[in-house]
Amino acid sequence: MASGTFDILHPGHVFYLDEARKLGGENAKLMVVIATDKTVHKHKRIPIVDENQRAEMVSSIKGVDEVFIGDEEDPFKIVKTQKPDIIAIGPDQNFNPQNLEEKLKNMGLNIKVVKIKSYKTFELDSTCKIIQKIKKTHFNKQVFDDCDL
């Protein structure tokens, strides 16, 4: 199982999910939990893409078998119902794997937690970098003529 915001998809997301899937071995099934809009707003910023569209996009990534939208009342609800063998933590996620593993054990769940340490770097390898580039780009107004807003 992997989780994240996945607001504006970029190659770093695909790399993270690919690495998460590899943790389970050859016949692994990868489940992904998408943060709710409310959770993203609370912990990061206003989401650009809503939770349903983010879930749809992540579900189309090769190697992703199942996608869930998180639960605001109980962040562990999906973990408790799906009982993954491994939870992968992304390189930019601020979770201590040992603390999370201990918390899961206290809930009666024996789940290994692994932090993906590597990160595939690109010029635009984070949602924040993409947003910053868009903000700095001076678009000609005609670029938006075909946009329905």
mmCIF file of C-alpha atoms in Angstrom, residues 9-60:
data_model
loop_
_atom_site.group_PDB
_atom_site.id
_atom_site.type_symbol
_atom_site.label_atom_id
_atom_site.label_comp_id
_atom_site.label_asym_id
_atom_site.label_seq_id
_atom_site.Cartn_x
_atom_site.Cartn_y
_atom_site.Cartn_z
ATOM 1 C CA LEU A 9 0.939 13.934 -11.440
ATOM 2 C CA HIS A 10 4.618 13.929 -12.359
ATOM 3 C CA PRO A 11 7.348 11.295 -12.919
ATOM 4 C CA GLY A 12 8.254 11.295 -9.209
ATOM 5 C CA HIS A 13 4.807 9.912 -8.405
ATOM 6 C CA VAL A 14 5.165 7.137 -10.975
ATOM 7 C CA PHE A 15 8.649 6.274 -9.670
ATOM 8 C CA TYR A 16 7.380 6.143 -6.050
ATOM 9 C CA LEU A 17 4.486 3.849 -6.964
ATOM 10 C CA ASP A 18 6.753 1.610 -9.034
ATOM 11 C CA GLU A 19 9.205 1.304 -6.135
ATOM 12 C CA ALA A 20 6.325 0.611 -3.729
ATOM 13 C CA ARG A 21 5.047 -2.188 -5.930
ATOM 14 C CA LYS A 22 8.527 -3.772 -6.136
ATOM 15 C CA LEU A 23 8.564 -4.119 -2.336
ATOM 16 C CA GLY A 24 5.851 -6.768 -2.558
ATOM 17 C CA GLY A 25 7.653 -9.002 -5.023
ATOM 18 C CA GLU A 26 6.712 -10.373 -8.417
ATOM 19 C CA ASN A 27 2.988 -10.964 -7.849
ATOM 20 C CA ALA A 28 2.342 -7.971 -5.606
ATOM 21 C CA LYS A 29 -0.922 -6.086 -5.693
ATOM 22 C CA LEU A 30 -0.494 -2.327 -5.239
ATOM 23 C CA MET A 31 -3.192 -0.399 -3.397
ATOM 24 C CA VAL A 32 -2.978 3.396 -3.298
ATOM 25 C CA VAL A 33 -4.731 5.712 -0.861
ATOM 26 C CA ILE A 34 -5.382 9.244 -2.131
ATOM 27 C CA ALA A 35 -5.543 12.043 0.429
ATOM 28 C CA THR A 36 -8.920 13.766 0.595
ATOM 29 C CA ASP A 37 -9.243 17.381 -0.534
ATOM 30 C CA LYS A 38 -9.809 18.406 3.075
ATOM 31 C CA THR A 39 -6.654 16.597 4.224
ATOM 32 C CA VAL A 40 -4.559 18.177 1.442
ATOM 33 C CA HIS A 41 -5.862 21.623 2.337
ATOM 34 C CA LYS A 42 -5.119 21.040 6.023
ATOM 35 C CA HIS A 43 -1.558 19.713 5.593
ATOM 36 C CA LYS A 44 -0.261 21.205 2.333
ATOM 37 C CA ARG A 45 -2.297 23.721 0.366
ATOM 38 C CA ILE A 46 -5.503 24.043 -1.585
ATOM 39 C CA PRO A 47 -5.530 21.075 -3.964
ATOM 40 C CA ILE A 48 -5.456 21.944 -7.668
ATOM 41 C CA VAL A 49 -7.129 18.696 -8.747
ATOM 42 C CA ASP A 50 -10.039 17.284 -6.749
ATOM 43 C CA GLU A 51 -9.784 13.933 -4.978
ATOM 44 C CA ASN A 52 -11.971 12.024 -7.451
ATOM 45 C CA GLN A 53 -9.956 13.170 -10.449
ATOM 46 C CA ARG A 54 -6.687 12.415 -8.617
ATOM 47 C CA ALA A 55 -7.977 8.910 -7.862
ATOM 48 C CA GLU A 56 -8.931 8.439 -11.517
ATOM 49 C CA MET A 57 -5.488 9.537 -12.704
ATOM 50 C CA VAL A 58 -3.605 7.334 -10.223
ATOM 51 C CA SER A 59 -5.773 4.340 -11.126
ATOM 52 C CA SER A 60 -4.565 4.680 -14.720
#
